[in-house]
Amino acid sequence: MTIHYERQGDIAVLKADNPPVNALGQAVRQGLVDGVARANEDGAKAIVIYGEGRTWFAGADIREFGKTPLEPYLPDVCNIVEASAIPVIAAMHGTALGGGLEVALGCHYRVAVPTAKMGLPEVHLGLIPGAGATQRLPRLIGHAAAIDMMTSGRPIGADKALTLGILDKIETGDPLEIGLAYAQELIAQNAQVRPVSALPVPEAIDFDAARDAVRKKSRGQISPVVAVDAVEAATRMDFSEGLAEERRLFMELMKTDQRQGMIHAFFGERQVSKLPELQGVAPRDVAEIGVIGGGTMGAGIATAALLSGLRVVLIEMTDEAAEAAKGRIAGNLSGALKRGKIDQAKHDHILNDALTCATDYVALSNADLIIEAVFENMDVKKEVFGKLDTVAKAGAILASNTSYLNLDEIAASTSRPADVIGLHFFSPAHVMKLLEVVVGKETAPDVVATGFALGKRLGKISVRSGVCDGFIGNRILNTYRSCADHLILDGASPYQIDKVMEGFGFAMGPFAVSDLAGLDIGWANRKRLAPTRDARERVPTYADKLCEDGHFGQKTGRGYYVYDGRAKSPNPDVMPLIQAERAELGLTDKGYSDEEILRRYMAAMVNEAAKILGEGIARRPLDVDMVLLFGYGFPRYNGGPLKWADLQGLPALLEDIKSFAQEDAYFWQPAPLLEQLVAEGRNFEDLNKEAAA
Ligand code: 3H9
């Protein structure tokens, strides 16, 4: 039983009991329908609906999406609630989201506790509200505010909901008690039902302008624009026609790849840190962390740790460098203060009490976990770990933030390789969501558990990676970057490739990203890999020439682009360098279309991802997808490279790879796992399911 019915005097109480978030699955919907009918039959004067546990209904049950819908459908449930002859009161706490808010809009009166949040996050699932909100909410709060809630998906607090007119009241207390008190008050006033659907539709706004504004923000995502269409329908149709139109648009979106991609992202985000190997493994206690190196990365890691309430000891080489590191952290913290993430007291406490900047490693003797964020060079790392081994207390975890280097080799430079782990943050570390937790061959399970626990505390999406050059993310990045370089040798321009990938939904194309990261990073990496590189690999040199001339991208004002403040334009030196290299190599322009560029770029990404999976570096396809979504700007609505690959169909992708291999058999070696899946008629989602079983 997911809806319990009880009478409290004149009031019928419908108590939702469907943990953890009271999602509106079939049984809950049926329970609401039955409860409203029963209350109307047994002489109750009002109905109070509330949720047991931590929340009111947090929305439709997302696990039902993609399956045949089961009756009663949620829009009908909301209509049935609204059609009750006796007043229905929503008494809300926690999160009233999506269909949850729509049930509340079907009620006649709404009260909530001050901490309650309400929102319509369907766009984050590639959908629009599909149970009446596009028709009821504009009637209640106006078109502009309704469009804002639906297209941003951002929840609002109870205060704002009261101001907008979604709530009638805010009351402190137990949700059932405040609901009952409000119901009694309404009964005493002889208050009548008050259906939102009967309210007049406000004057139409400029919906074309609204659509244009939303389209600009949503970068290729379909559903936010469709949400505006649905709201506009309310101005052209009566309520029931508008509701039918909303349902039609909702069901159309349900069929899209974007819906599948975003729901994959929703569950992947929650699944990714659940590792079977960690079940029952307790993490070590962490109260104080050490950070070695106070550059942008070290200061970012320190900031993230401080903001999560940890004490931090940061080590730099000199007093001046330590002072500069403190300045960087102070800058990050003042940003957090300005954005309201912390108050002045917390800001001052962090800077004055929780943070210590020092130059002597001895200051690390109390640290529970120490993260090294020094220059990316094996000898330097080994020297740092050697020193850490002598000062760190027994049981302390020694972590490296290396983005490429062999963690096992680093661990071997200590006497305690079981305590060594990789914690690969992404810059700026206090902002970027991804944390790769790199597990070496000797890393102890409770050290891995501690890595994940730290990631959670810091608000990160943590993904397990095995050891290889570049781990999951940078290894894939290197491959698709190489593909982009090959495309350039064969005729494409960096600007065409950036445009195509931005069209796919990346916030920035790969060349704009290189400019942001610093071209010197790729240059150093190419030099590092040169001695062991296979002679068959095609590596262009035009990018080295840019670096030799001192152009490192945004930080020097010139890279693939020339930067003038925030504006950027193609660097006129780049194409002549490329053309000279093509001429030198005797290559001709293959005249790639945008579509051909996308196919090759994505095939390279998927193929490398499949190799990483096949080698066991990533354990599940969804792990790779979350790395690309949260660290590399992969568009969420495409779900991640392997979800995208499933949606395209693996046989066609493998065919592409084989046809590209006819030109460059070294680069386009098909991943054995991809060949196996195609041969067996399976896909990556099947592997995710097997891992979850
Ligand atoms: C909708 O309503 C469509 C309608 O307009 C029209 C319909 C016709 N369904 O996030 P957490 C699971 S679309 C099923 O870790 P938190 C979640 O997977 C829906 N399951 O907790 C997790 O499971 P597990 C609109 C759900 O406290 C567990 O609950 N609503 C749902 O950090 C705990 O979740 C939304 O989009 C669901 N709706 O955050 C809201 N929600 O333990 C989506 C959660 O196995 N949900 N689960 O990993 C959220 O935003 C957050 O879960 C919430 C709690 C803020 C509620």
Short mmCIF file of C-alpha atoms and ligand atoms in Angstrom, two decimals, residues 19-24 29 54-65 73-75 95-102 119-122 124-125 127-133 246-247 250-251 254 263 266-267 270-271 274, ligand 1:
data_model
loop_
_atom_site.label_atom_id
_atom_site.label_comp_id
_atom_site.label_asym_id
_atom_site.label_seq_id
_atom_site.Cartn_x
_atom_site.Cartn_y
_atom_site.Cartn_z
CA PRO A 19 10.25 5.58 -0.19
CA PRO A 20 12.75 6.97 -0.89
CA VAL A 21 11.18 9.95 -2.68
CA ASN A 22 7.46 9.14 -3.00
CA ALA A 23 7.76 8.86 -6.78
CA LEU A 24 4.34 8.72 -8.44
CA ARG A 29 -1.45 7.10 -8.70
CA ARG A 54 11.74 12.94 3.60
CA THR A 55 9.56 14.44 0.91
CA TRP A 56 6.29 15.17 -0.86
CA PHE A 57 6.14 13.47 -4.31
CA ALA A 58 9.45 14.11 -6.09
CA GLY A 59 7.88 13.43 -9.46
CA ALA A 60 6.69 10.70 -11.77
CA ASP A 61 8.52 7.39 -11.37
CA ILE A 62 11.29 7.80 -13.92
CA ARG A 63 11.87 4.05 -14.02
CA GLU A 64 8.49 3.68 -15.75
CA PHE A 65 9.54 5.90 -18.67
CA TYR A 73 -2.22 8.26 -16.09
CA LEU A 74 -0.87 11.14 -14.05
CA PRO A 75 -2.71 13.94 -15.94
CA THR A 95 10.97 18.46 -2.85
CA ALA A 96 7.74 18.85 -4.81
CA LEU A 97 9.13 18.21 -8.25
CA GLY A 98 7.71 17.54 -11.70
CA GLY A 99 4.59 15.42 -11.41
CA GLY A 100 4.74 16.08 -7.65
CA LEU A 101 4.20 19.77 -8.18
CA GLU A 102 1.55 18.94 -10.77
CA GLY A 119 10.22 22.83 -9.38
CA LEU A 120 9.62 21.37 -12.79
CA PRO A 121 12.87 19.59 -13.67
CA GLU A 122 11.45 17.59 -16.61
CA HIS A 124 16.67 17.75 -17.34
CA LEU A 125 15.16 14.44 -18.45
CA LEU A 127 10.86 16.12 -21.33
CA ILE A 128 8.31 18.79 -20.44
CA PRO A 129 5.81 18.62 -17.59
CA GLY A 130 3.19 16.16 -18.76
CA ALA A 131 0.52 16.24 -16.08
CA GLY A 132 -1.00 19.66 -16.54
CA ALA A 133 1.67 22.10 -15.33
CA GLU A 246 0.61 18.95 -23.63
CA ARG A 247 0.21 15.15 -23.55
CA PHE A 250 5.17 15.03 -23.88
CA MET A 251 4.69 11.68 -25.63
CA MET A 254 9.31 10.52 -24.75
CA ILE A 263 17.62 9.66 -18.28
CA PHE A 266 20.25 10.81 -14.36
CA PHE A 267 20.65 7.19 -13.30
CA ARG A 270 23.70 8.02 -9.13
CA GLN A 271 24.99 4.60 -10.12
CA LYS A 274 28.13 2.43 -6.29
C1 3H9 B 1 7.87 13.91 -14.20
O1 3H9 B 1 7.45 14.11 -13.09
C2 3H9 B 1 7.00 13.88 -15.42
C3 3H9 B 1 5.63 14.47 -15.20
O2 3H9 B 1 5.63 15.85 -15.48
C4 3H9 B 1 4.61 13.87 -16.13
C5 3H9 B 1 4.38 12.42 -16.04
C6 3H9 B 1 3.28 11.96 -16.93
N1 3H9 B 1 11.65 8.29 -10.02
O3 3H9 B 1 18.81 11.67 -6.01
P1 3H9 B 1 18.85 10.76 -4.82
C7 3H9 B 1 15.64 7.58 -6.87
S1 3H9 B 1 9.49 13.58 -14.48
C8 3H9 B 1 12.30 7.15 -9.68
O4 3H9 B 1 20.06 9.96 -4.58
P2 3H9 B 1 18.66 13.05 -3.10
C9 3H9 B 1 17.10 7.77 -7.24
O5 3H9 B 1 17.39 7.13 -8.46
C10 3H9 B 1 10.20 13.49 -12.86
N2 3H9 B 1 13.36 7.13 -8.85
O6 3H9 B 1 18.44 11.52 -3.47
C11 3H9 B 1 17.79 7.14 -6.05
O7 3H9 B 1 17.75 5.76 -6.22
P3 3H9 B 1 18.97 4.84 -5.74
C12 3H9 B 1 10.44 14.83 -12.28
C13 3H9 B 1 13.76 8.27 -8.34
O8 3H9 B 1 18.13 13.21 -1.73
C14 3H9 B 1 16.88 7.52 -4.89
O9 3H9 B 1 15.60 7.81 -5.48
N3 3H9 B 1 11.18 14.73 -11.06
C15 3H9 B 1 13.14 9.48 -8.65
O10 3H9 B 1 20.04 13.47 -3.41
C16 3H9 B 1 17.35 8.72 -4.10
O11 3H9 B 1 17.59 9.79 -5.00
C17 3H9 B 1 12.52 14.69 -11.04
O12 3H9 B 1 13.17 14.80 -12.06
C18 3H9 B 1 12.04 9.47 -9.53
N4 3H9 B 1 11.36 10.58 -9.86
O13 3H9 B 1 17.72 13.87 -4.10
C19 3H9 B 1 13.17 14.56 -9.69
N5 3H9 B 1 13.79 10.49 -8.00
O14 3H9 B 1 19.00 4.98 -4.24
C20 3H9 B 1 14.35 13.64 -9.75
C21 3H9 B 1 14.77 9.91 -7.29
O15 3H9 B 1 18.59 3.48 -6.21
N6 3H9 B 1 14.93 13.41 -8.46
N7 3H9 B 1 14.76 8.58 -7.50
O16 3H9 B 1 20.17 5.40 -6.43
C22 3H9 B 1 15.76 14.26 -7.85
O17 3H9 B 1 16.02 15.35 -8.34
C23 3H9 B 1 16.39 13.84 -6.57
O18 3H9 B 1 16.35 12.44 -6.52
C24 3H9 B 1 15.73 14.40 -5.28
C25 3H9 B 1 16.35 13.72 -4.04
C26 3H9 B 1 15.98 15.90 -5.24
C27 3H9 B 1 14.25 14.13 -5.28
#
